[in-house]
PDB file of C-alpha atoms in Angstrom:
ATOM      1  CA  MET O 441       8.020   3.378  21.480  1.00 47.00           C
ATOM      2  CA  ARG O 442       6.346   6.625  21.602  1.00 50.00           C
ATOM      3  CA  LYS O 443       8.566   7.462  24.053  1.00 50.00           C
ATOM      4  CA  PHE O 444      11.471   7.348  21.755  1.00 49.00           C
ATOM      5  CA  VAL O 445       9.899   9.796  19.538  1.00 52.00           C
ATOM      6  CA  ILE O 446       9.382  11.423  22.219  1.00 50.00           C
ATOM      7  CA  LEU O 447      12.833  12.561  23.287  1.00 46.00           C
ATOM      8  CA  ALA O 448      14.290  12.610  19.433  1.00 48.00           C
ATOM      9  CA  CYS O 449      12.199  15.341  18.810  1.00 48.00           C
ATOM     10  CA  LEU O 450      14.238  17.188  21.936  1.00 43.00           C
ATOM     11  CA  MET O 451      17.091  16.999  19.990  1.00 43.00           C
ATOM     12  CA  GLY O 452      16.273  19.972  18.077  1.00 41.00           C
ATOM     13  CA  PRO O 453      15.060  20.700  14.766  1.00 41.00           C
ATOM     14  CA  THR O 454      15.223  18.519  11.599  1.00 39.00           C
ATOM     15  CA  THR O 455      15.641  18.811   7.963  1.00 39.00           C
ATOM     16  CA  GLN O 456      12.474  17.651   5.999  1.00 42.00           C
ATOM     17  CA  VAL O 457      12.584  14.389   4.647  1.00 44.00           C
ATOM     18  CA  ALA O 458      10.485  11.650   4.101  1.00 45.00           C
ATOM     19  CA  ALA O 459      10.076   8.780   5.620  1.00 46.00           C
ATOM     20  CA  GLU O 460       9.347   7.058   2.720  1.00 46.00           C
ATOM     21  CA  GLU O 461      13.425   7.559   1.839  1.00 48.00           C
ATOM     22  CA  PHE O 462      13.969   5.712   5.207  1.00 56.00           C
ATOM     23  CA  LEU O 463      11.898   2.651   5.171  1.00 73.00           C
ATOM     24  CA  GLN O 464       9.687   1.229   2.638  1.00 89.00           C
ATOM     25  CA  ARG O 465       7.070  -1.163   3.621  1.00 94.00           C
ATOM     26  CA  PRO O 466       7.686  -4.911   2.953  1.00 94.00           C
ATOM     27  CA  GLU O 467       4.897  -6.396   0.309  1.00 94.00           C
ATOM     28  CA  SER O 468       4.003  -8.989   2.662  1.00 95.00           C
ATOM     29  CA  CYS O 469       2.835  -6.911   5.423  1.00 97.00           C
ATOM     30  CA  VAL O 470      -0.988  -7.017   5.592  1.00 98.00           C
ATOM     31  CA  LEU O 471      -3.124  -4.603   7.473  1.00 98.00           C
ATOM     32  CA  VAL O 472      -4.819  -5.416  10.274  1.00 98.00           C
ATOM     33  CA  ALA O 473      -5.995  -2.401  12.700  1.00 98.00           C
ATOM     34  CA  THR O 474      -6.464   0.541  12.045  1.00 98.00           C
ATOM     35  CA  VAL O 475      -6.253   3.065  15.649  1.00 98.00           C
ATOM     36  CA  GLN O 476      -6.961   6.748  16.265  1.00 98.00           C
ATOM     37  CA  ASP O 477      -6.135   8.760  19.152  1.00 97.00           C
ATOM     38  CA  ASP O 478      -6.263  12.119  21.065  1.00 96.00           C
ATOM     39  CA  HIS O 479      -3.547  13.696  19.825  1.00 91.00           C
ATOM     40  CA  CYS O 480      -4.378  14.253  16.312  1.00 95.00           C
ATOM     41  CA  ALA O 481      -3.092  10.711  14.825  1.00 95.00           C
ATOM     42  CA  VAL O 482      -3.841   7.495  13.157  1.00 97.00           C
ATOM     43  CA  THR O 483      -2.141   4.420  13.507  1.00 97.00           C
ATOM     44  CA  ASN O 484      -2.417   1.707  10.543  1.00 98.00           C
ATOM     45  CA  HIS O 485      -1.170  -1.678  11.835  1.00 98.00           C
ATOM     46  CA  PHE O 486       0.405  -4.209   9.471  1.00 98.00           C
ATOM     47  CA  ARG O 487       1.365  -8.167  10.760  1.00 97.00           C
ATOM     48  CA  CYS O 488       4.073  -8.777   7.874  1.00 97.00           C
ATOM     49  CA  SER O 489       4.964 -12.280   6.795  1.00 94.00           C
ATOM     50  CA  GLY O 490       8.581 -13.739   5.122  1.00 89.00           C
ATOM     51  CA  ALA O 491      10.738  -9.943   5.995  1.00 82.00           C
ATOM     52  CA  GLY O 492      13.309 -10.764   7.993  1.00 91.00           C
ATOM     53  CA  GLN O 493      13.886  -9.538  11.370  1.00 94.00           C
ATOM     54  CA  VAL O 494      10.199  -7.373  10.784  1.00 96.00           C
ATOM     55  CA  ALA O 495       7.236  -9.294  11.620  1.00 97.00           C
ATOM     56  CA  PHE O 496       5.139  -6.022  12.485  1.00 97.00           C
ATOM     57  CA  TRP O 497       5.094  -2.320  10.722  1.00 97.00           C
ATOM     58  CA  GLN O 498       2.937   0.217  11.970  1.00 97.00           C
ATOM     59  CA  GLU O 499       2.395   3.643   9.882  1.00 96.00           C
ATOM     60  CA  ILE O 500       1.148   6.895  11.690  1.00 96.00           C
ATOM     61  CA  SER O 501      -0.496   9.892   9.647  1.00 95.00           C
ATOM     62  CA  HIS O 502      -0.427  13.197  11.755  1.00 94.00           C
ATOM     63  CA  GLY O 503      -2.723  15.470  10.892  1.00 92.00           C
ATOM     64  CA  ASN O 504      -0.573  17.975   9.140  1.00 91.00           C
ATOM     65  CA  GLY O 505      -0.250  15.492   6.350  1.00 91.00           C
ATOM     66  CA  ALA O 506       3.341  14.150   8.082  1.00 91.00           C
ATOM     67  CA  LEU O 507       4.449  10.305   8.204  1.00 93.00           C
ATOM     68  CA  GLU O 508       5.836   8.696  10.607  1.00 93.00           C
ATOM     69  CA  VAL O 509       6.860   4.846  10.491  1.00 95.00           C
ATOM     70  CA  HIS O 510       7.954   2.223  12.822  1.00 95.00           C
ATOM     71  CA  SER O 511       9.011  -1.396  12.163  1.00 96.00           C
ATOM     72  CA  LEU O 512       9.320  -4.040  14.711  1.00 96.00           C
ATOM     73  CA  ASP O 513      10.262  -7.657  15.375  1.00 96.00           C
ATOM     74  CA  ALA O 514       8.678 -10.897  16.428  1.00 96.00           C
ATOM     75  CA  ASP O 515       8.015  -9.538  20.265  1.00 96.00           C
ATOM     76  CA  HIS O 516       6.838  -5.943  19.611  1.00 96.00           C
ATOM     77  CA  GLY O 517      10.105  -4.807  19.776  1.00 95.00           C
ATOM     78  CA  ALA O 518      11.564  -1.597  17.820  1.00 94.00           C
ATOM     79  CA  ILE O 519      13.835  -2.380  15.527  1.00 95.00           C
ATOM     80  CA  GLU O 520      13.707   0.926  13.257  1.00 94.00           C
ATOM     81  CA  ILE O 521      11.870   4.205  13.514  1.00 93.00           C
ATOM     82  CA  VAL O 522      11.637   6.859  10.768  1.00 92.00           C
ATOM     83  CA  MET O 523      10.008  10.426  12.361  1.00 87.00           C
ATOM     84  CA  PRO O 524       8.955  13.471  10.701  1.00 81.00           C
ATOM     85  CA  GLY O 525      11.722  15.137   9.478  1.00 76.00           C
ATOM     86  CA  GLY O 526      13.968  12.392   9.296  1.00 75.00           C
ATOM     87  CA  ALA O 527      14.992  11.435  12.709  1.00 84.00           C
ATOM     88  CA  HIS O 528      16.410   8.230  12.230  1.00 89.00           C
ATOM     89  CA  ILE O 529      16.173   5.548  15.415  1.00 91.00           C
ATOM     90  CA  ARG O 530      17.701   2.298  15.255  1.00 93.00           C
ATOM     91  CA  SER O 531      17.077   0.350  17.898  1.00 94.00           C
ATOM     92  CA  HIS O 532      17.827  -3.596  19.276  1.00 94.00           C
ATOM     93  CA  SER O 533      15.565  -4.950  21.754  1.00 94.00           C
ATOM     94  CA  LYS O 534      15.258  -7.762  24.016  1.00 95.00           C
ATOM     95  CA  GLY O 535      12.690  -9.115  25.899  1.00 94.00           C
ATOM     96  CA  ASP O 536       9.640 -10.812  26.572  1.00 95.00           C
ATOM     97  CA  HIS O 537       6.719 -10.865  23.942  1.00 96.00           C
ATOM     98  CA  PRO O 538       3.269  -9.604  25.257  1.00 97.00           C
ATOM     99  CA  ARG O 539       1.550 -13.427  26.179  1.00 97.00           C
ATOM    100  CA  VAL O 540       3.796 -13.751  28.693  1.00 97.00           C
ATOM    101  CA  ALA O 541       2.305 -10.998  30.959  1.00 98.00           C
ATOM    102  CA  VAL O 542      -0.648 -12.221  29.871  1.00 98.00           C
ATOM    103  CA  LYS O 543       0.190 -16.017  31.381  1.00 98.00           C
ATOM    104  CA  THR O 544       2.752 -14.845  34.327  1.00 98.00           C
ATOM    105  CA  GLY O 545       1.100 -11.381  35.100  1.00 98.00           C
ATOM    106  CA  SER O 546       4.491  -9.499  34.383  1.00 98.00           C
ATOM    107  CA  SER O 547       7.244  -9.116  32.355  1.00 97.00           C
ATOM    108  CA  ARG O 548       9.990  -6.813  30.923  1.00 96.00           C
ATOM    109  CA  SER O 549      11.703  -5.372  27.607  1.00 96.00           C
ATOM    110  CA  THR O 550      14.751  -3.376  27.436  1.00 96.00           C
ATOM    111  CA  GLU O 551      15.447  -1.118  24.080  1.00 95.00           C
ATOM    112  CA  ARG O 552      18.954   0.411  23.297  1.00 95.00           C
ATOM    113  CA  ALA O 553      19.098   2.681  20.470  1.00 93.00           C
ATOM    114  CA  THR O 554      20.572   4.722  18.003  1.00 92.00           C
ATOM    115  CA  LEU O 555      19.333   8.284  17.422  1.00 88.00           C
ATOM    116  CA  GLU O 556      20.318  10.376  14.368  1.00 88.00           C
ATOM    117  CA  SER O 557      19.276  13.945  13.397  1.00 81.00           C
ATOM    118  CA  ASN O 558      20.863  16.308  11.062  1.00 79.00           C
ATOM    119  CA  GLY O 559      24.561  14.595  11.316  1.00 81.00           C
ATOM    120  CA  SER O 560      24.636  14.268  15.003  1.00 84.00           C
ATOM    121  CA  SER O 561      23.438  11.033  17.123  1.00 88.00           C
ATOM    122  CA  GLN O 562      22.933  10.182  20.661  1.00 89.00           C
ATOM    123  CA  SER O 563      21.921   6.344  22.492  1.00 93.00           C
ATOM    124  CA  ALA O 564      19.991   5.881  24.445  1.00 92.00           C
ATOM    125  CA  THR O 565      17.861   2.828  26.701  1.00 94.00           C
ATOM    126  CA  MET O 566      14.203   2.103  27.387  1.00 93.00           C
ATOM    127  CA  VAL O 567      13.516  -0.403  29.894  1.00 95.00           C
ATOM    128  CA  THR O 568       9.335  -1.158  30.144  1.00 96.00           C
ATOM    129  CA  GLU O 569       7.931  -3.324  32.961  1.00 97.00           C
ATOM    130  CA  TYR O 570       4.180  -4.937  31.984  1.00 98.00           C
ATOM    131  CA  THR O 571       2.073  -5.935  34.565  1.00 98.00           C
ATOM    132  CA  TYR O 572      -1.451  -7.285  33.959  1.00 98.00           C
ATOM    133  CA  LYS O 573      -3.558  -8.101  36.417  1.00 98.00           C
ATOM    134  CA  GLY O 574      -6.014  -9.590  34.586  1.00 98.00           C
ATOM    135  CA  GLU O 575      -8.762  -6.884  32.974  1.00 98.00           C
ATOM    136  CA  THR O 576      -9.788  -6.803  29.510  1.00 98.00           C
ATOM    137  CA  ARG O 577     -11.638  -4.423  27.434  1.00 98.00           C
ATOM    138  CA  GLU O 578     -13.467  -5.455  24.833  1.00 98.00           C
ATOM    139  CA  LEU O 579     -13.161  -2.990  21.062  1.00 97.00           C
ATOM    140  CA  ALA O 580     -14.295  -3.769  17.586  1.00 97.00           C
ATOM    141  CA  GLY O 581     -15.423  -6.955  18.332  1.00 97.00           C
ATOM    142  CA  GLU O 582     -12.676  -8.229  19.769  1.00 98.00           C
ATOM    143  CA  SER O 583     -11.460  -8.974  23.170  1.00 98.00           C
ATOM    144  CA  PHE O 584      -8.016  -7.178  24.580  1.00 98.00           C
ATOM    145  CA  ASP O 585      -6.379  -7.928  27.605  1.00 98.00           C
ATOM    146  CA  ARG O 586      -4.473  -4.717  29.449  1.00 98.00           C
ATOM    147  CA  LEU O 587      -1.329  -4.377  30.448  1.00 98.00           C
ATOM    148  CA  THR O 588      -0.402  -1.433  32.191  1.00 98.00           C
ATOM    149  CA  TYR O 589       3.234  -0.802  32.332  1.00 96.00           C
ATOM    150  CA  ALA O 590       5.978   1.507  33.701  1.00 95.00           C
ATOM    151  CA  SER O 591       9.411   2.775  31.103  1.00 94.00           C
ATOM    152  CA  ASP O 592      12.563   4.743  31.962  1.00 92.00           C
ATOM    153  CA  LEU O 593      14.437   6.425  29.137  1.00 90.00           C
ATOM    154  CA  ASP O 594      17.640   7.562  29.761  1.00 91.00           C
ATOM    155  CA  PHE O 595      19.536   9.004  27.832  1.00 86.00           C
ATOM    156  CA  PRO O 596      23.207   8.691  28.993  1.00 87.00           C
ATOM    157  CA  GLU O 597      25.500  10.925  26.700  1.00 83.00           C
ATOM    158  CA  SER O 598      23.273  14.326  27.303  1.00 80.00           C
ATOM    159  CA  GLY O 599      21.758  13.228  30.624  1.00 82.00           C
ATOM    160  CA  SER O 600      18.107  13.322  29.474  1.00 82.00           C
ATOM    161  CA  LYS O 601      15.949  11.202  31.100  1.00 85.00           C
ATOM    162  CA  LEU O 602      11.410  10.172  30.575  1.00 87.00           C
ATOM    163  CA  HIS O 603       9.529   8.211  32.697  1.00 89.00           C
ATOM    164  CA  THR O 604       5.989   6.978  31.112  1.00 91.00           C
ATOM    165  CA  SER O 605       3.663   5.009  32.360  1.00 94.00           C
ATOM    166  CA  GLY O 606       0.617   3.990  30.945  1.00 95.00           C
ATOM    167  CA  SER O 607      -1.383   0.700  29.098  1.00 97.00           C
ATOM    168  CA  VAL O 608      -1.870  -1.363  26.491  1.00 97.00           C
ATOM    169  CA  LEU O 609      -4.019  -3.334  24.517  1.00 98.00           C
ATOM    170  CA  PHE O 610      -3.124  -7.319  23.482  1.00 98.00           C
ATOM    171  CA  SER O 611      -5.267  -9.431  21.175  1.00 98.00           C
ATOM    172  CA  ASP O 612      -3.581 -12.788  21.144  1.00 97.00           C
ATOM    173  CA  ARG O 613      -5.718 -13.737  18.294  1.00 97.00           C
ATOM    174  CA  LEU O 614      -4.603 -11.096  16.704  1.00 97.00           C
ATOM    175  CA  ASP O 615      -1.038 -11.217  17.809  1.00 98.00           C
ATOM    176  CA  LEU O 616      -1.653  -7.310  17.880  1.00 98.00           C
ATOM    177  CA  MET O 617      -0.573  -4.818  20.947  1.00 98.00           C
ATOM    178  CA  ILE O 618      -2.148  -1.216  20.563  1.00 97.00           C
ATOM    179  CA  LEU O 619      -1.564   1.959  22.831  1.00 96.00           C
ATOM    180  CA  GLU O 620      -4.514   2.546  25.208  1.00 97.00           C
ATOM    181  CA  VAL O 621      -2.737   5.354  27.422  1.00 95.00           C
ATOM    182  CA  ASP O 622       0.645   6.922  27.846  1.00 93.00           C
ATOM    183  CA  VAL O 623       1.636   9.493  30.170  1.00 91.00           C
ATOM    184  CA  SER O 624       5.254  10.928  30.436  1.00 86.00           C
ATOM    185  CA  ASP O 625       6.584  12.907  33.043  1.00 76.00           C
ATOM    186  CA  GLY O 626       7.195  16.191  30.733  1.00 60.00           C
ATOM    187  CA  GLN O 627      10.875  15.796  31.871  1.00 60.00           C
ATOM    188  CA  GLY O 628       9.759  18.133  34.964  1.00 57.00           C
ATOM    189  CA  GLY O 629       7.293  20.228  33.484  1.00 59.00           C
ATOM    190  CA  PRO O 630       3.754  19.369  32.121  1.00 61.00           C
ATOM    191  CA  ALA O 631       2.986  16.101  31.300  1.00 69.00           C
ATOM    192  CA  ARG O 632       1.752  14.841  28.465  1.00 78.00           C
ATOM    193  CA  SER O 633      -0.476  12.409  27.605  1.00 88.00           C
ATOM    194  CA  ILE O 634      -1.987  10.186  24.559  1.00 92.00           C
ATOM    195  CA  LYS O 635      -5.415   8.469  24.638  1.00 96.00           C
ATOM    196  CA  LEU O 636      -7.168   5.841  22.649  1.00 98.00           C
ATOM    197  CA  LYS O 637     -10.221   7.145  20.503  1.00 97.00           C
ATOM    198  CA  SER O 638     -11.281   4.361  18.934  1.00 98.00           C
ATOM    199  CA  VAL O 639     -10.014   0.782  16.466  1.00 98.00           C
ATOM    200  CA  ALA O 640     -10.761  -0.318  13.105  1.00 98.00           C
ATOM    201  CA  LEU O 641     -10.609  -4.071  12.346  1.00 98.00           C
ATOM    202  CA  GLU O 642     -11.160  -5.079   8.500  1.00 97.00           C
ATOM    203  CA  GLY O 643     -14.914  -4.481   7.266  1.00 97.00           C
ATOM    204  CA  GLN O 644     -15.206  -2.273   9.753  1.00 98.00           C
ATOM    205  CA  LYS O 645     -15.776   1.808   9.477  1.00 97.00           C
ATOM    206  CA  GLY O 646     -12.450   3.758   9.235  1.00 97.00           C
ATOM    207  CA  PHE O 647     -10.287   0.533   8.483  1.00 98.00           C
ATOM    208  CA  GLY O 648      -7.261   1.893   6.786  1.00 98.00           C
ATOM    209  CA  SER O 649      -7.750   5.662   7.161  1.00 98.00           C
ATOM    210  CA  THR O 650      -5.076   7.733   7.143  1.00 97.00           C
ATOM    211  CA  LYS O 651      -7.093  10.722   8.335  1.00 97.00           C
ATOM    212  CA  PRO O 652      -6.761  11.937  11.898  1.00 97.00           C
ATOM    213  CA  ARG O 653      -9.776  11.676  13.669  1.00 96.00           C
ATOM    214  CA  HIS O 654      -9.608  13.575  17.279  1.00 96.00           C
ATOM    215  CA  GLY O 655      -7.565  16.328  19.103  1.00 94.00           C
ATOM    216  CA  CYS O 656      -6.672  18.392  15.802  1.00 94.00           C
ATOM    217  CA  ASN O 657      -6.690  21.901  15.790  1.00 79.00           C
TER     218      ASN O 657
END
């Protein structure tokens, strides 16, 4: 999903429309984890029930006060993303739940999306391959399985392409998937990376925080 966001930024400046005007968090969503990264952003992960197709919800607070909102399906595939400035992404996802990769060693997902910004739109397709080699990581008192991934994002109408790779951490007990490392190819320029700094679960320091702690100028 963060790959869609990176390329949406390449569509040009957007008008200042608040994310809240497009997506409202379902009342049934419950906060599960707060994740800080090194790119001046903090993500609050919610698990939702009785909210139709929406099974997971993410609110990403950036250091400049902007809010980014993601709604996800039961397999952690993107449904909608609203970015700071109003760019809107609608996606249809098809693929495996992360636990399939943990069980079999690999999985695949395809996300077909439409990105709208300032009255224009582009279609995009992202194909992601996940691999599991038995690696785990302990964070916030929870054991996570590490899945490495490689993604190819294609905008056929503009010819823009982006390759990213990295790893995600998945807790089957919490049904929680968080980004550990994401590195884009920068479209031929310098690579852009995002790295996990900390995780807070319920009752732990930093849980529910909306203030980024790392990488802010």
